[in-house]
CSV table of C-alpha atoms in Angstrom, one decimal:
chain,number,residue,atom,x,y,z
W,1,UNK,CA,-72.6,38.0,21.4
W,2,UNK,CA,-74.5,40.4,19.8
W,3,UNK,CA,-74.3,40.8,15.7
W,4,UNK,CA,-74.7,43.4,13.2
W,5,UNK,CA,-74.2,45.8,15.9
W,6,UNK,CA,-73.8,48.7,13.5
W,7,UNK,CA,-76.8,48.3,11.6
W,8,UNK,CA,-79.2,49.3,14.8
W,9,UNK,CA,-81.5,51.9,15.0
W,10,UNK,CA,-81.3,51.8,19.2
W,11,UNK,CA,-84.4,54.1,19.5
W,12,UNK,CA,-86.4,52.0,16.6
W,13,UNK,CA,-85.6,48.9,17.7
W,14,UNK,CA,-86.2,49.2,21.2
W,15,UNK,CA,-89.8,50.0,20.5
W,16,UNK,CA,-90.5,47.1,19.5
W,17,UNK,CA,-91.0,43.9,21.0
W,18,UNK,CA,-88.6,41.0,20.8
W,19,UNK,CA,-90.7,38.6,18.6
W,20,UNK,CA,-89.9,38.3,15.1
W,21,UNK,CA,-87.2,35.9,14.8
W,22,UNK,CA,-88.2,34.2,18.0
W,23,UNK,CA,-91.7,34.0,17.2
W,24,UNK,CA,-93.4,30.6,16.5
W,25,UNK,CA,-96.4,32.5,15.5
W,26,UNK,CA,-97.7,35.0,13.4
W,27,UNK,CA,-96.3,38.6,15.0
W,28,UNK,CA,-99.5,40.7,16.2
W,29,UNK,CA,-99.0,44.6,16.7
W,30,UNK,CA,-99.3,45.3,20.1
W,31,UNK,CA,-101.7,47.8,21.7
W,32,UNK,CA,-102.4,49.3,24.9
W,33,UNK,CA,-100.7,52.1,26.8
W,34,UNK,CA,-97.9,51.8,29.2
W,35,UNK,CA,-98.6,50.7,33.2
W,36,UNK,CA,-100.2,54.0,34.3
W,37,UNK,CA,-98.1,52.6,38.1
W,38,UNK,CA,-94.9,51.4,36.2
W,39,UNK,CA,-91.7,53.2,37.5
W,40,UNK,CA,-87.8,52.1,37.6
W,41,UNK,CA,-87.2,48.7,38.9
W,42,UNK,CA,-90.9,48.8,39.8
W,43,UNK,CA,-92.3,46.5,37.2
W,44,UNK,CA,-95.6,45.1,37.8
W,45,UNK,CA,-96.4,41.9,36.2
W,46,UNK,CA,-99.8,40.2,35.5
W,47,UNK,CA,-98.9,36.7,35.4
W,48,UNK,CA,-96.9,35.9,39.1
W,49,UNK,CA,-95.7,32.2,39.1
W,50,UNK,CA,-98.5,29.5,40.7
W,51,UNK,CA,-98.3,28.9,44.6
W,52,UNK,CA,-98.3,25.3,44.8
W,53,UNK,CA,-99.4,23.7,48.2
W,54,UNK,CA,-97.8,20.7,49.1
W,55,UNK,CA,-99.5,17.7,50.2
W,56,UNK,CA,-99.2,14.0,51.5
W,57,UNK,CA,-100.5,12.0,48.2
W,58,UNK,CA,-99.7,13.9,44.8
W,59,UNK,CA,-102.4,12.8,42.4
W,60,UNK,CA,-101.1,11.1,38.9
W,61,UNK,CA,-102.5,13.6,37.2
W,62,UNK,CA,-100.6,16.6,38.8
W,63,UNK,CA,-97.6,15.9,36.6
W,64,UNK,CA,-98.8,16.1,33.4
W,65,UNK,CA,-100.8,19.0,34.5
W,66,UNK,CA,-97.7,20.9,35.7
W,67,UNK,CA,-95.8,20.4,32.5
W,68,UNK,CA,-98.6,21.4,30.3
W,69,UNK,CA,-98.8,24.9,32.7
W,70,UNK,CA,-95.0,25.1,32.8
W,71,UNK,CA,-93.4,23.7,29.6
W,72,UNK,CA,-94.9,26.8,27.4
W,73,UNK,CA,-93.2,29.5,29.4
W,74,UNK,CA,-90.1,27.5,29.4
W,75,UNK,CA,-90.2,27.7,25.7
W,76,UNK,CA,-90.1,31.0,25.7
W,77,UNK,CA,-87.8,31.6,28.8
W,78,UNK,CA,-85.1,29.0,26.6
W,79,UNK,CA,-85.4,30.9,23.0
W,80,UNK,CA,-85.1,34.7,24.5
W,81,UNK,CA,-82.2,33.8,26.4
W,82,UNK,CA,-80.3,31.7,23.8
W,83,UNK,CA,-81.8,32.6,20.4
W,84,UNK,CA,-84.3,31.5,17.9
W,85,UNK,CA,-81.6,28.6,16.8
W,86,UNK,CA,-81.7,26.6,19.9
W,87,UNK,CA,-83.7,23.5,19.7
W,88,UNK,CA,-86.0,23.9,22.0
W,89,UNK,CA,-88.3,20.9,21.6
W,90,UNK,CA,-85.0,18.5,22.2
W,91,UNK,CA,-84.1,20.6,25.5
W,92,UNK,CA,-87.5,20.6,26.9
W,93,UNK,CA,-88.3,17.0,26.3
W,94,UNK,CA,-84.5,16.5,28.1
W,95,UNK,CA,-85.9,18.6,31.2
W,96,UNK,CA,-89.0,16.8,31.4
W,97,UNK,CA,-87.7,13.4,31.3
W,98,UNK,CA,-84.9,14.1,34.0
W,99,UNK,CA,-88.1,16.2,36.2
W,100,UNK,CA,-90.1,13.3,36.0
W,101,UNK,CA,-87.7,11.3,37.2
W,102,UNK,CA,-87.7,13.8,40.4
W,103,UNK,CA,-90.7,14.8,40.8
W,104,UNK,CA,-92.5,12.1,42.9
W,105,UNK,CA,-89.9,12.6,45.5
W,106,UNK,CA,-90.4,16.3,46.2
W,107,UNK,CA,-93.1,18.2,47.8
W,108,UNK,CA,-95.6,19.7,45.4
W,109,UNK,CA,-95.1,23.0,46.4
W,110,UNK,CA,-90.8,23.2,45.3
W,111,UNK,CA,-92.1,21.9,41.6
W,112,UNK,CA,-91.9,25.6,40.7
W,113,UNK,CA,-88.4,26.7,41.5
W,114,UNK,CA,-87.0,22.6,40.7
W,115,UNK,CA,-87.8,23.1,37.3
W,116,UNK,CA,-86.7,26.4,36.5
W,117,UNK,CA,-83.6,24.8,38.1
W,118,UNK,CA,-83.3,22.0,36.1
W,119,UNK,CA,-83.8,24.1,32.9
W,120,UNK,CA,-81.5,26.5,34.2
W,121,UNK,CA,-78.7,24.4,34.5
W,122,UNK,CA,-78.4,23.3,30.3
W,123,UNK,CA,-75.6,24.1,29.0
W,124,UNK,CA,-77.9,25.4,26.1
W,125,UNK,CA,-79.2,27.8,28.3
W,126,UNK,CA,-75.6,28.9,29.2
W,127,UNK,CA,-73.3,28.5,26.6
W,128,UNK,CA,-76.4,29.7,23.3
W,129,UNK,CA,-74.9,29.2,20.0
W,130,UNK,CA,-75.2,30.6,16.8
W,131,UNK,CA,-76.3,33.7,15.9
W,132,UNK,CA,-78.7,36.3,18.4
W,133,UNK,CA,-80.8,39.0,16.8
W,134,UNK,CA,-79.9,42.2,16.3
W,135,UNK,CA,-81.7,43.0,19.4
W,136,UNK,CA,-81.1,45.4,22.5
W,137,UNK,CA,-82.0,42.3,25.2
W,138,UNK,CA,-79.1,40.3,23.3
W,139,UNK,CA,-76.4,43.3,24.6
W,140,UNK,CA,-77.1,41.9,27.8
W,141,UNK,CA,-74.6,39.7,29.4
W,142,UNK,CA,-76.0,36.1,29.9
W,143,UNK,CA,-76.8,36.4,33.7
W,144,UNK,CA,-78.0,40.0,33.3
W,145,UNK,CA,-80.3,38.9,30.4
W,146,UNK,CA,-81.5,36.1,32.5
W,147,UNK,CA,-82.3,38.2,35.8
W,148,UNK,CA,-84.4,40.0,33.7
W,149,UNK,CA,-85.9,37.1,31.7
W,150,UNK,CA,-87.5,35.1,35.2
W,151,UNK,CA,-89.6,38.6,36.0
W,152,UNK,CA,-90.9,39.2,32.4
W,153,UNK,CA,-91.5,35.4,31.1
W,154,UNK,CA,-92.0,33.3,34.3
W,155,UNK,CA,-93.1,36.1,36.8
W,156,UNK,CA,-90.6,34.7,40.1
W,157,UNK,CA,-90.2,37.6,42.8
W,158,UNK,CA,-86.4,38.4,43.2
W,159,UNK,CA,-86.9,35.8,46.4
W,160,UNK,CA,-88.1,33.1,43.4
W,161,UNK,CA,-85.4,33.9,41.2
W,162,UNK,CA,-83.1,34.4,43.6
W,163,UNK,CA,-83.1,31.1,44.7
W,164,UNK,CA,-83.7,29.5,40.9
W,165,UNK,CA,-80.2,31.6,40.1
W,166,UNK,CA,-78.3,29.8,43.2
W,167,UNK,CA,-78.0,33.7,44.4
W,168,UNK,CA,-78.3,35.6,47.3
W,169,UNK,CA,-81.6,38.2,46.7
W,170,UNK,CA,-79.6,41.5,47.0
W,171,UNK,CA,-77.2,39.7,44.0
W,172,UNK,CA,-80.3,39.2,42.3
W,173,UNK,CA,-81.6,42.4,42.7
W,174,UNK,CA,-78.2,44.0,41.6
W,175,UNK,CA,-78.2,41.9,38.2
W,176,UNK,CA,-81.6,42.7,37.5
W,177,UNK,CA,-81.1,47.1,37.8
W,178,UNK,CA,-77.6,46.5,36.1
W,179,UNK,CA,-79.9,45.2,33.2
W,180,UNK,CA,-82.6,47.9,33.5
W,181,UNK,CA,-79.2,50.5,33.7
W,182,UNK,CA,-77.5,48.8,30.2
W,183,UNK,CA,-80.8,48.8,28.4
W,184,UNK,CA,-82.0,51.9,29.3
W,185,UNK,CA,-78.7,53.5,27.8
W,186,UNK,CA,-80.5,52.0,24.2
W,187,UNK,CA,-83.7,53.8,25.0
W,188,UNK,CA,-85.1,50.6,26.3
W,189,UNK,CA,-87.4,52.0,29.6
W,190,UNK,CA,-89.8,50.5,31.8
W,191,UNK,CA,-92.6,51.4,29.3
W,192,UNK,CA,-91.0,49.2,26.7
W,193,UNK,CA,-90.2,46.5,29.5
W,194,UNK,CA,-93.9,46.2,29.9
W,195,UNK,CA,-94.5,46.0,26.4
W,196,UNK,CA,-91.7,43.0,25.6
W,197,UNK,CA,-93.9,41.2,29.1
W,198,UNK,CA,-97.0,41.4,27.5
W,199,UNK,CA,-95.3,40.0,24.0
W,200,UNK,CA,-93.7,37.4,26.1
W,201,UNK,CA,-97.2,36.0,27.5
W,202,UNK,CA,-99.0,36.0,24.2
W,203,UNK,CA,-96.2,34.0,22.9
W,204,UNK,CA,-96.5,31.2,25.8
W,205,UNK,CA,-100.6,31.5,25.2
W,206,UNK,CA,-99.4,30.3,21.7
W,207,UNK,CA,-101.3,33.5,20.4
């Protein structure tokens, strides 16, 4: 749920982007102006999840070099949707050990969206605990918060997500502008969308 409710300053704190408590490093001001293209449920991000091609033989090196790509946007997928007091090094080291158990059975291409299932599917993930930051993406509920989530941290097209959700793409679609709708009543616009994006990729570039 979402604490200290009446201590917001909605037009302040949407402003800003979500890293502070999250953060594992330092907080950087951000800079830039807003997508000159960016419109309502029209945002345009810079990072779209790898295409994988599937093939015959799968190298032994493909693994490792999937989860060293992958594992650093989980992070940050796990601790924006539950809160900076899950323990995300345990969960990820759970996923990866129960992936890699999969993994040499599936085509290289449906690595991608397996994952995200797998991590999806925690009970971490969907049941957070503790206390969430006084933050407008934590007045989200959980499935709205993580409709929006797999666009600005992994980058999945609503066909991507979609599918990583166990939904229909028109369901996906409606949970995603439900969440643009709530947040925007906070001041939170696509502008400011853009803005949490670009703080959610310098924080999987470990900057």
């Amino acid at each position: 749920g979402v604490h200290n409710c009446a201590a917001w300053n909605p037009k302040k704190i949407a402003a800003e982007p979500l890293f502070g408590d999250l953060s594992t490093v330092r907080r950087k001001k951000l800079s830039g102006s807003p997508h000159p293209g960016l419109g309502r449920r029209n945002v345009t991000l810079s990072t779209p999840l790898p295409r994988l091609r599937g093939v015959s033989a799968i190298p032994s090196s493909a693994l490792p070099a999937f989860l060293r790509g992958i594992e650093p946007r989980a992070r940050v997928l796990a601790r924006a949707q539950a809160g900076p007091t899950l323990d995300d090094e345990r969960l990820l080291a759970d996923v990866r050990e129960e992936f890699s158990a999969r993994a040499p059975r599936l085509p290289l291409a449906e690595w991608p969206v397996r994952y995200w299932g797998l991590l999806l599917a925690r009970d971490e993930l969907g049941q957070p605990s503790g206390q969430t930051p006084a933050h407008p993406l934590y007045s989200l509920t959980h499935t709205r918060r993580l409709a929006l989530l797999l666009r600005l941290v992994v980058g999945l097209e609503p066909s991507g997500a979609a599918r990583v959700m166990g939904l229909s793409e028109t369901a996906y679609r409606a949970l995603w502008a439900d969440a643009e709708d709530k947040l925007a009543e906070q001041g939170v616009g696509p502008a400011v969308l853009m803005r949490w994006h670009e703080a959610f990729q310098r924080e999987a570039r470990g900057e």
